[in-house]
PDB file of C-alpha atoms in Angstrom:
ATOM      1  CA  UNK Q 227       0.000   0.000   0.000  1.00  0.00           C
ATOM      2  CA  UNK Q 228       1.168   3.422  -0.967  1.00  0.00           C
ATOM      3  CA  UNK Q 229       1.974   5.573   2.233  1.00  0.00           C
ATOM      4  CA  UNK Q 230       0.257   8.287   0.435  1.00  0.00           C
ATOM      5  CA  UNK Q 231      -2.784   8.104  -1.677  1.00  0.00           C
ATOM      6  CA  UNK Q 232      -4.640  10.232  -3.853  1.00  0.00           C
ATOM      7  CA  UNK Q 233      -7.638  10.476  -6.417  1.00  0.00           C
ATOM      8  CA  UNK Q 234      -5.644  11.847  -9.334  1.00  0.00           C
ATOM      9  CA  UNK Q 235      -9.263  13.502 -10.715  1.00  0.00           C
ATOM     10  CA  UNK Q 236      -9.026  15.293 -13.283  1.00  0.00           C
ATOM     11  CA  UNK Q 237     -11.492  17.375 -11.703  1.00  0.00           C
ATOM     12  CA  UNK Q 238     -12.745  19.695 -14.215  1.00  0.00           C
ATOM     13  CA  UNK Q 239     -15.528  22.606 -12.942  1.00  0.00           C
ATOM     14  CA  UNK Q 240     -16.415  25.605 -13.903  1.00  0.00           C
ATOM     15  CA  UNK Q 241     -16.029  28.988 -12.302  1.00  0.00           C
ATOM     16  CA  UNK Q 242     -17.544  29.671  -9.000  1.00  0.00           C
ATOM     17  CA  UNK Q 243     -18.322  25.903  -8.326  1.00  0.00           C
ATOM     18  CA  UNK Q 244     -16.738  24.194  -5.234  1.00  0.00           C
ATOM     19  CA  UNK Q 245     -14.493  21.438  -5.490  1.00  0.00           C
ATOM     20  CA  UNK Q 246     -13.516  18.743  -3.165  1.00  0.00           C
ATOM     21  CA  UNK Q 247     -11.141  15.685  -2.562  1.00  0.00           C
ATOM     22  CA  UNK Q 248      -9.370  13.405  -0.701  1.00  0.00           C
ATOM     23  CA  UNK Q 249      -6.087  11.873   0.356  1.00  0.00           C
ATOM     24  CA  UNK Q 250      -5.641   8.403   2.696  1.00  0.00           C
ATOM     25  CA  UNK Q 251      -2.175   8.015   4.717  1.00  0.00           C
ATOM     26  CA  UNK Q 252      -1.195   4.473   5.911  1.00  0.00           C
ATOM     27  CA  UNK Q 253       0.986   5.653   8.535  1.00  0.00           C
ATOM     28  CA  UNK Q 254      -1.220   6.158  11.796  1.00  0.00           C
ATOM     29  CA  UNK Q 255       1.681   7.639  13.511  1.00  0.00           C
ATOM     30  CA  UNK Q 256       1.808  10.534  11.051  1.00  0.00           C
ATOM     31  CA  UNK Q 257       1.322  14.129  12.822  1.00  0.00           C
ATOM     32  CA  UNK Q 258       1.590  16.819  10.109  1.00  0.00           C
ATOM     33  CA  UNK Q 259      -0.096  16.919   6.774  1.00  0.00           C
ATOM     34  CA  UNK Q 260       0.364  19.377   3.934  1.00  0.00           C
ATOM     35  CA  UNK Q 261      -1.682  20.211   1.192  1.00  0.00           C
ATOM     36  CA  UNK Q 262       1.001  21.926  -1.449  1.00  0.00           C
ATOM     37  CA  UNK Q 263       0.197  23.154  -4.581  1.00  0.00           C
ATOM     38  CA  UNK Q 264       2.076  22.145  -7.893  1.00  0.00           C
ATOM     39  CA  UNK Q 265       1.879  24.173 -11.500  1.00  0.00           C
ATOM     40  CA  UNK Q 266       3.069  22.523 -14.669  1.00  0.00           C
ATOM     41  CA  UNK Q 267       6.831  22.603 -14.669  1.00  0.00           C
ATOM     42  CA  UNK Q 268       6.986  24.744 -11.261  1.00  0.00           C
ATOM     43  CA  UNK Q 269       8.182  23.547  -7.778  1.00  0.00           C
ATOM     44  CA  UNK Q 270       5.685  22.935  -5.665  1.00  0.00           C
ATOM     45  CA  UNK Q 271       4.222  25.426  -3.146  1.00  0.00           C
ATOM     46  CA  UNK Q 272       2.709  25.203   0.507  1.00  0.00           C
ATOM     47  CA  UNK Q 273      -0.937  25.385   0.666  1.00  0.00           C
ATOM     48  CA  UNK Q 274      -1.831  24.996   3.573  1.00  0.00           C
ATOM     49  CA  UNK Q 275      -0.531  23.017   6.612  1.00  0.00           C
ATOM     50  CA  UNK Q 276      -3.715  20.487   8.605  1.00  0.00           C
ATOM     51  CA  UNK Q 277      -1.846  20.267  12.049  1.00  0.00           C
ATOM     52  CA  UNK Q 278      -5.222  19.528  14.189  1.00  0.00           C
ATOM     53  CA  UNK Q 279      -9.016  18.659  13.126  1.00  0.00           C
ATOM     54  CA  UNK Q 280      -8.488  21.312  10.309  1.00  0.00           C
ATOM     55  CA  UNK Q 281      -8.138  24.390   9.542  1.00  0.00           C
ATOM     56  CA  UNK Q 282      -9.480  27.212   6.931  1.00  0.00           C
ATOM     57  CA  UNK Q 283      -7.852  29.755   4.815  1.00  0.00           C
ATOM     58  CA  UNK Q 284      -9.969  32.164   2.260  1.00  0.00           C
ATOM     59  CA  UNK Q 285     -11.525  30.372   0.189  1.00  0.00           C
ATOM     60  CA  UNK Q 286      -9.484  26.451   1.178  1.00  0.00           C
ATOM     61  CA  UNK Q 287     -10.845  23.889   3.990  1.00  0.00           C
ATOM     62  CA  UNK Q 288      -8.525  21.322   4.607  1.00  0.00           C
ATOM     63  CA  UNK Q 289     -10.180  18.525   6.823  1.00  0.00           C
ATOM     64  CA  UNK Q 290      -8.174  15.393   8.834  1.00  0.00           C
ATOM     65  CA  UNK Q 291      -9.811  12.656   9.988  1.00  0.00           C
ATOM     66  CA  UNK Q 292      -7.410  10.975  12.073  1.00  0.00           C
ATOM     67  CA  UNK Q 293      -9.761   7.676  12.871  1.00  0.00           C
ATOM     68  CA  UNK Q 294      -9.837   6.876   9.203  1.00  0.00           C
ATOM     69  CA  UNK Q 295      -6.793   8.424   8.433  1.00  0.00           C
ATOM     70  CA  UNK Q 296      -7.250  10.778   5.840  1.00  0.00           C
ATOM     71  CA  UNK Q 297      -7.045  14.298   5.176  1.00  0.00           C
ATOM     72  CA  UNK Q 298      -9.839  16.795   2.425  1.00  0.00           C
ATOM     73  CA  UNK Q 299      -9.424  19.835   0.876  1.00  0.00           C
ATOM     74  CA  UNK Q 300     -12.247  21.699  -0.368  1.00  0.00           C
ATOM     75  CA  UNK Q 301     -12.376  24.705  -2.699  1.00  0.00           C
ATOM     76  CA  UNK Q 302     -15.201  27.176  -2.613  1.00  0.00           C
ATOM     77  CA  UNK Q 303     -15.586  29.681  -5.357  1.00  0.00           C
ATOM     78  CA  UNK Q 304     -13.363  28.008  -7.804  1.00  0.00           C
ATOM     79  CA  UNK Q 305     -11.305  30.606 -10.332  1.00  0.00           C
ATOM     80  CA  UNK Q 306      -9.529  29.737 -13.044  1.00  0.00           C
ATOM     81  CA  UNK Q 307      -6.239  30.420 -11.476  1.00  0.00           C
ATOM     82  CA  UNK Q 308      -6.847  27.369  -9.065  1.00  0.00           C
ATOM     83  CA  UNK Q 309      -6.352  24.983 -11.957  1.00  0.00           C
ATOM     84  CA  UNK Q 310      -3.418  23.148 -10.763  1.00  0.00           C
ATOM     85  CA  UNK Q 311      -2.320  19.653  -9.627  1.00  0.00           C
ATOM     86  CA  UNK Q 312      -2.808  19.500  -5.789  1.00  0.00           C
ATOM     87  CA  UNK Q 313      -0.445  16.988  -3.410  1.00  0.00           C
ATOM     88  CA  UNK Q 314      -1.623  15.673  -0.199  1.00  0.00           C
ATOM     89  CA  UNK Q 315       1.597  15.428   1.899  1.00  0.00           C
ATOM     90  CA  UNK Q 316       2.516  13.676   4.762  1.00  0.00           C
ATOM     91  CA  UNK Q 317       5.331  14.237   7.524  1.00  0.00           C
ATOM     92  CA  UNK Q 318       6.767  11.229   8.446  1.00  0.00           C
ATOM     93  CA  UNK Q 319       6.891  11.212  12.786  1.00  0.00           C
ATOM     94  CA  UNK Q 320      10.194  10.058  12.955  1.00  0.00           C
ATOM     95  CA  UNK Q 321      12.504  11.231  10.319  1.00  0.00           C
ATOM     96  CA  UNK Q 322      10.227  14.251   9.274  1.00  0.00           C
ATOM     97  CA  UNK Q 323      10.531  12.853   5.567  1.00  0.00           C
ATOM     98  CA  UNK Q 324       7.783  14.149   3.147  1.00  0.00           C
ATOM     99  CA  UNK Q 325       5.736  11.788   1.836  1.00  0.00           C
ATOM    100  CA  UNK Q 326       4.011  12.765  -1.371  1.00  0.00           C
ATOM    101  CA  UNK Q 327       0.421  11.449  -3.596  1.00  0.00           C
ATOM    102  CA  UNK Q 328       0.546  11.556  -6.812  1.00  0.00           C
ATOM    103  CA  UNK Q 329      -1.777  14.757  -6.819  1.00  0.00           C
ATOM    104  CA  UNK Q 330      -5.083  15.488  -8.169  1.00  0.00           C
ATOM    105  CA  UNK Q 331      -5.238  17.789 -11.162  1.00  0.00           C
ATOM    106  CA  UNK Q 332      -8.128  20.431 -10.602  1.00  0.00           C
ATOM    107  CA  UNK Q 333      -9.276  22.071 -14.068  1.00  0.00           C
ATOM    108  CA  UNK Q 334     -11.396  25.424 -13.540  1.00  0.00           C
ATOM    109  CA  UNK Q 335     -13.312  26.573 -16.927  1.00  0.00           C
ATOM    110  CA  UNK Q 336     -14.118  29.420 -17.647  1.00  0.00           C
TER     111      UNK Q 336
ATOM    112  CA  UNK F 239       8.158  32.346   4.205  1.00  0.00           C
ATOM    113  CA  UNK F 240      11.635  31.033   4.514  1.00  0.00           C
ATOM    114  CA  UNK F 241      13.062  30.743   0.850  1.00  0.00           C
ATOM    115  CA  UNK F 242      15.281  28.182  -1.022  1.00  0.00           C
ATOM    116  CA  UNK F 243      17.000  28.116  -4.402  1.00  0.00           C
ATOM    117  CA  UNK F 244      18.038  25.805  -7.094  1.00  0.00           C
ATOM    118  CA  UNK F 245      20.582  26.449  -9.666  1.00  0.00           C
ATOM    119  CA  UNK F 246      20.604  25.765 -12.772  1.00  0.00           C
ATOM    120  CA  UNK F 247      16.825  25.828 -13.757  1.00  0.00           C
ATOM    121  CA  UNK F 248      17.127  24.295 -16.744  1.00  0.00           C
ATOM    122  CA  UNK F 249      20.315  21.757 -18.277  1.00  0.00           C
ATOM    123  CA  UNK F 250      20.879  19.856 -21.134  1.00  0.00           C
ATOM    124  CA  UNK F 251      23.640  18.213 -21.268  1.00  0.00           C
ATOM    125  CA  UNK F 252      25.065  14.832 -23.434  1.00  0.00           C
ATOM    126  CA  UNK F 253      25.285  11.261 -22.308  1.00  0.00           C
ATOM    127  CA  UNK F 254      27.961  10.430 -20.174  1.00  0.00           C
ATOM    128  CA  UNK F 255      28.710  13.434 -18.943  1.00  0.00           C
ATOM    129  CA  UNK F 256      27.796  14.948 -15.097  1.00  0.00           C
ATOM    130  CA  UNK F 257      25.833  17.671 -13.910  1.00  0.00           C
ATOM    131  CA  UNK F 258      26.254  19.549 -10.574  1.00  0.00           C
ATOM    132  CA  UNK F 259      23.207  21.308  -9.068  1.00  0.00           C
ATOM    133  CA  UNK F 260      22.725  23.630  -6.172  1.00  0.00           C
ATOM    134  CA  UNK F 261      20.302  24.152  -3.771  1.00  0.00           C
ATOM    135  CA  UNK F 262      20.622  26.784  -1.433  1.00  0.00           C
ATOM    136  CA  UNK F 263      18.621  28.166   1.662  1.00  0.00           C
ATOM    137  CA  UNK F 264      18.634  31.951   1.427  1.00  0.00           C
ATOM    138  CA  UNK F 265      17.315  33.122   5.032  1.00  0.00           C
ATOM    139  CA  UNK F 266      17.597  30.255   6.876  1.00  0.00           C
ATOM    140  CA  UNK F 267      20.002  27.462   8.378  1.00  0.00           C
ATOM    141  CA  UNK F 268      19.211  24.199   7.204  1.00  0.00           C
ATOM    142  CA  UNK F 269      20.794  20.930   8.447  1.00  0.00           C
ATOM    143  CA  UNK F 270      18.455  18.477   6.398  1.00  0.00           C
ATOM    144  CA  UNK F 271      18.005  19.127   2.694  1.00  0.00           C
ATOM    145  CA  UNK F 272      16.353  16.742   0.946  1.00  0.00           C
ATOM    146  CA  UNK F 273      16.441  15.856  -2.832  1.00  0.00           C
ATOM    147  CA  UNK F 274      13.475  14.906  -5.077  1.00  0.00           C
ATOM    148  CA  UNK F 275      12.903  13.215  -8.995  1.00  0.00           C
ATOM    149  CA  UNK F 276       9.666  13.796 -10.323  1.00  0.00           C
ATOM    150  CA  UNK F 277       9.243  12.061 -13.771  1.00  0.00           C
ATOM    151  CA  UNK F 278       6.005  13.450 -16.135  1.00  0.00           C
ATOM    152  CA  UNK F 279       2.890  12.876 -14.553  1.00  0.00           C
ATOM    153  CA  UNK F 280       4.245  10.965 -11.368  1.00  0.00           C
ATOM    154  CA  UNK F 281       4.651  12.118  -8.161  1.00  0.00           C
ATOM    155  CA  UNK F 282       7.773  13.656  -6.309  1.00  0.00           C
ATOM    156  CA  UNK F 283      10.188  10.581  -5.346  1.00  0.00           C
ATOM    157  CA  UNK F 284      12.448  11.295  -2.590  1.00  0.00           C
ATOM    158  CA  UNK F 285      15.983   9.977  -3.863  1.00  0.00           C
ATOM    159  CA  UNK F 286      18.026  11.191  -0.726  1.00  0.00           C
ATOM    160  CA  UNK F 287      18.032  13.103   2.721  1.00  0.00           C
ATOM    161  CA  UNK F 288      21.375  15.360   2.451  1.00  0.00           C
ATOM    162  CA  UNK F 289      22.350  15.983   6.463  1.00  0.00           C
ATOM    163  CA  UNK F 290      25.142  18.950   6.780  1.00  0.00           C
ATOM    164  CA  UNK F 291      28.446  17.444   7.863  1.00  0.00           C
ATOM    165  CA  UNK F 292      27.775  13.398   7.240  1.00  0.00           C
ATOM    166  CA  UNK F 293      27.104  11.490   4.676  1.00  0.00           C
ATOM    167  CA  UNK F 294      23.702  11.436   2.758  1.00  0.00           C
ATOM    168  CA  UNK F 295      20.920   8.733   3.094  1.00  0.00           C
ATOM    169  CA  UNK F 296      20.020   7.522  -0.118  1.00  0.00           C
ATOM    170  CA  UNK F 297      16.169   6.006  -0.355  1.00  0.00           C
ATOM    171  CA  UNK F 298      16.196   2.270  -1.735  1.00  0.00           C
ATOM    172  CA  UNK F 299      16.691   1.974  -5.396  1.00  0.00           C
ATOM    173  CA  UNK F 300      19.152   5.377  -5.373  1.00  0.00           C
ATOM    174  CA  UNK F 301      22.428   4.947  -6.466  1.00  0.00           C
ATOM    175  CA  UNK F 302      25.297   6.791  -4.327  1.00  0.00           C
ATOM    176  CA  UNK F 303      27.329   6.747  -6.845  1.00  0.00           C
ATOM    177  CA  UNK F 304      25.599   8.164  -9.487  1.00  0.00           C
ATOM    178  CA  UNK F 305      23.942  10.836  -7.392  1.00  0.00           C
ATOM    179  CA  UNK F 306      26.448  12.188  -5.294  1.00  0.00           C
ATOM    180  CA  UNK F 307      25.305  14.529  -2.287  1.00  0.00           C
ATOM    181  CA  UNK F 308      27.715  17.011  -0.515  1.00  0.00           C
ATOM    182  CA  UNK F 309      26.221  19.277   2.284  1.00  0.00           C
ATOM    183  CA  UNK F 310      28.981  21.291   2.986  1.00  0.00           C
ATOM    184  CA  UNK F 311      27.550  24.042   4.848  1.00  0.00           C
ATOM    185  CA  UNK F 312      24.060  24.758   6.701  1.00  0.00           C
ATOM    186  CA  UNK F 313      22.969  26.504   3.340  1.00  0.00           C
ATOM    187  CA  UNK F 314      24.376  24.455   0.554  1.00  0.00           C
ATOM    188  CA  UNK F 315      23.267  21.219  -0.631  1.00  0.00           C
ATOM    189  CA  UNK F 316      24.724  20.191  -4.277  1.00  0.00           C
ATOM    190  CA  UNK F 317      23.353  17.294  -5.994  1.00  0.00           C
ATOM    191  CA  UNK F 318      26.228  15.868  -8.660  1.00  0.00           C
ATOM    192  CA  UNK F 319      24.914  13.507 -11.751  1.00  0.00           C
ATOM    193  CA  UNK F 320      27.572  11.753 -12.910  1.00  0.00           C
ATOM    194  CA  UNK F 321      27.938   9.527 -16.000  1.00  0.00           C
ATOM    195  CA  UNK F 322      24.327  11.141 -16.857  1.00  0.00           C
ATOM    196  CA  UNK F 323      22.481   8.796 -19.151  1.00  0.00           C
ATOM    197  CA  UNK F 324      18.488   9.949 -21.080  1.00  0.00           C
ATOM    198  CA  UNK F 325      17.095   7.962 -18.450  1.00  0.00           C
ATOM    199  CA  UNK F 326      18.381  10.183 -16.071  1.00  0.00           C
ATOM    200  CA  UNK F 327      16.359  12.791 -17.697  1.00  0.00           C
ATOM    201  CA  UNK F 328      13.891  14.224 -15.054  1.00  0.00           C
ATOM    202  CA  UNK F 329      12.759  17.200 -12.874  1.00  0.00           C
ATOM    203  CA  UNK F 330      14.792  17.612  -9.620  1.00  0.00           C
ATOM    204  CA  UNK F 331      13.795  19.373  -6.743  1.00  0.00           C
ATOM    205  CA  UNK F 332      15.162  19.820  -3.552  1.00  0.00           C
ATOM    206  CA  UNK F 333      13.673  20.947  -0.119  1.00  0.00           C
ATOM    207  CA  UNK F 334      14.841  22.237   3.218  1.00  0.00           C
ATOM    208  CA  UNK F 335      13.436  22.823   6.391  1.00  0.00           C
ATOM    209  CA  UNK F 336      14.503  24.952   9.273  1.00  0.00           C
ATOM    210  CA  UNK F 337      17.010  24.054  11.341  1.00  0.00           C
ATOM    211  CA  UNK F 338      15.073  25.577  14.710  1.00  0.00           C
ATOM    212  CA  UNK F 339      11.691  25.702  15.459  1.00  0.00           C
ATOM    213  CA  UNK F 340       8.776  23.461  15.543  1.00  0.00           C
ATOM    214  CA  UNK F 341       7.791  24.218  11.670  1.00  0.00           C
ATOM    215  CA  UNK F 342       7.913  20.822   9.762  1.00  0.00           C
ATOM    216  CA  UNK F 343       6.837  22.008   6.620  1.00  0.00           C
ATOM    217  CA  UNK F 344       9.374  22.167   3.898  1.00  0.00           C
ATOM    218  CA  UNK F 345      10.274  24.665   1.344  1.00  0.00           C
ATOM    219  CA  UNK F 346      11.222  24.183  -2.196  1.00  0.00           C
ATOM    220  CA  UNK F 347      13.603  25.087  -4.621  1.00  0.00           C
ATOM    221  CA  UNK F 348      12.263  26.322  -8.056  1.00  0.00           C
ATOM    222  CA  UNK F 349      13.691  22.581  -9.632  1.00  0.00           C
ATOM    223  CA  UNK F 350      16.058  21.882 -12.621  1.00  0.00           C
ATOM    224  CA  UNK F 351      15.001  20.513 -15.516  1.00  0.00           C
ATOM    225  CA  UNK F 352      17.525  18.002 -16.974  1.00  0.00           C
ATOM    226  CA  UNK F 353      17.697  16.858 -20.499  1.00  0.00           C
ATOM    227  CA  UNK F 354      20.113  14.142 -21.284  1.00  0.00           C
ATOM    228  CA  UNK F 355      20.837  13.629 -25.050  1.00  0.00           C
TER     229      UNK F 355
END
């Protein structure tokens, strides 16, 4: 089993719609989660960081559900500059190595 | 936010020959770099954790000797691909986190893009 795992989507929805999905972790030990946001060909970039139940920033919800072990974000008011390939990371307890899904690829027409 | 960078963006370079890239933390000390591949449409594999002053830990399936790590410093990480080969061809990214603190999130460099032909 992956350590990280993700619905790679592509979720494609139009402007103003709200978007949601979710990542599973196999490591119950795991303490911080990520979600970082990756553009074609860029590095990616921090998110948002889910260090308790969850947290909100703007427009983002990021959810963790420790007893089933994994972690949502949700996107209200979608714009087109949100269309971007979005990766669910993990922190491993121990080490503090990154574990990374594959992403899920968010499309946001116009 | 803290910021790292990665030199060169963008190499191409022929088979058999090696490539040296840098990774730097700008504002911040960082005694764990750590160095990614990401191949097309795949996620970001973690090929080594670079620790300042020892030797690096290379993840299973990463050769040493091909991809040689040297953290000389608390801001320098290099990342040296020797005897390159097309399959070596990838995106590279490295990462750093802050050597104090109780942040554990990690900042990236911008990634080089190597071409081997």
């Amino acid at each position: 089993r992956k350590e990280v795992e993700q619905d790679p989507g592509p979720f494609n929805v139009p402007e103003g719609a709200t978007v949601a999905f979710n990542c599973t972790y196999s490591n119950s030990a795991s303490q911080s989660f990520f979600w970082y946001r990756q553009d074609c060909r860029k590095e990616p970039k921090l998110l948002m960081s889910v260090y308790s139940s969850g947290n909100e920033d703007g427009r983002f919800t990021a959810q963790l559900n420790r007893a089933s072990q994994y972690i949502s974000l949700l996107i209200r008011d979608s714009k087109l500059s949100d269309s971007a390939t979005y990766l669910c990371v993990v922190s491993n307890p121990r080490d503090y190595k990154l574990s990374f899904g594959a992403g899920t690829t968010v499309t946001v027409r116009a | 936010g803290a910021v790292v960078s990665q030199h060169p963006s963008r190499v191409i370079c022929k088979s058999g020959t090696s490539v040296k890239i840098e990774c730097r933390s700008l504002d911040f000390q960082a005694t764990t770099m750590f160095w990614y591949r990401q191949f097309p449409k795949q996620s970001l594999m973690l090929m080594a954790t670079s620790n300042e002053g020892s030797k690096a830990t290379y993840e299973q399936g990463v050769e040493k000797d091909k991809f040689l790590i040297n953290h000389a410093s608390l801001t320098l990480s290099t990342l040296t691909v020797t005897s390159a080969h097309p399959e070596d061809s990838s995106f590279y990214i490295c990462s750093a986190r802050e050597a104090t603190g109780s942040r554990t999130e990690a900042f990236f460099g911008q990634g080089t893009r190597l071409t081997v032909v």
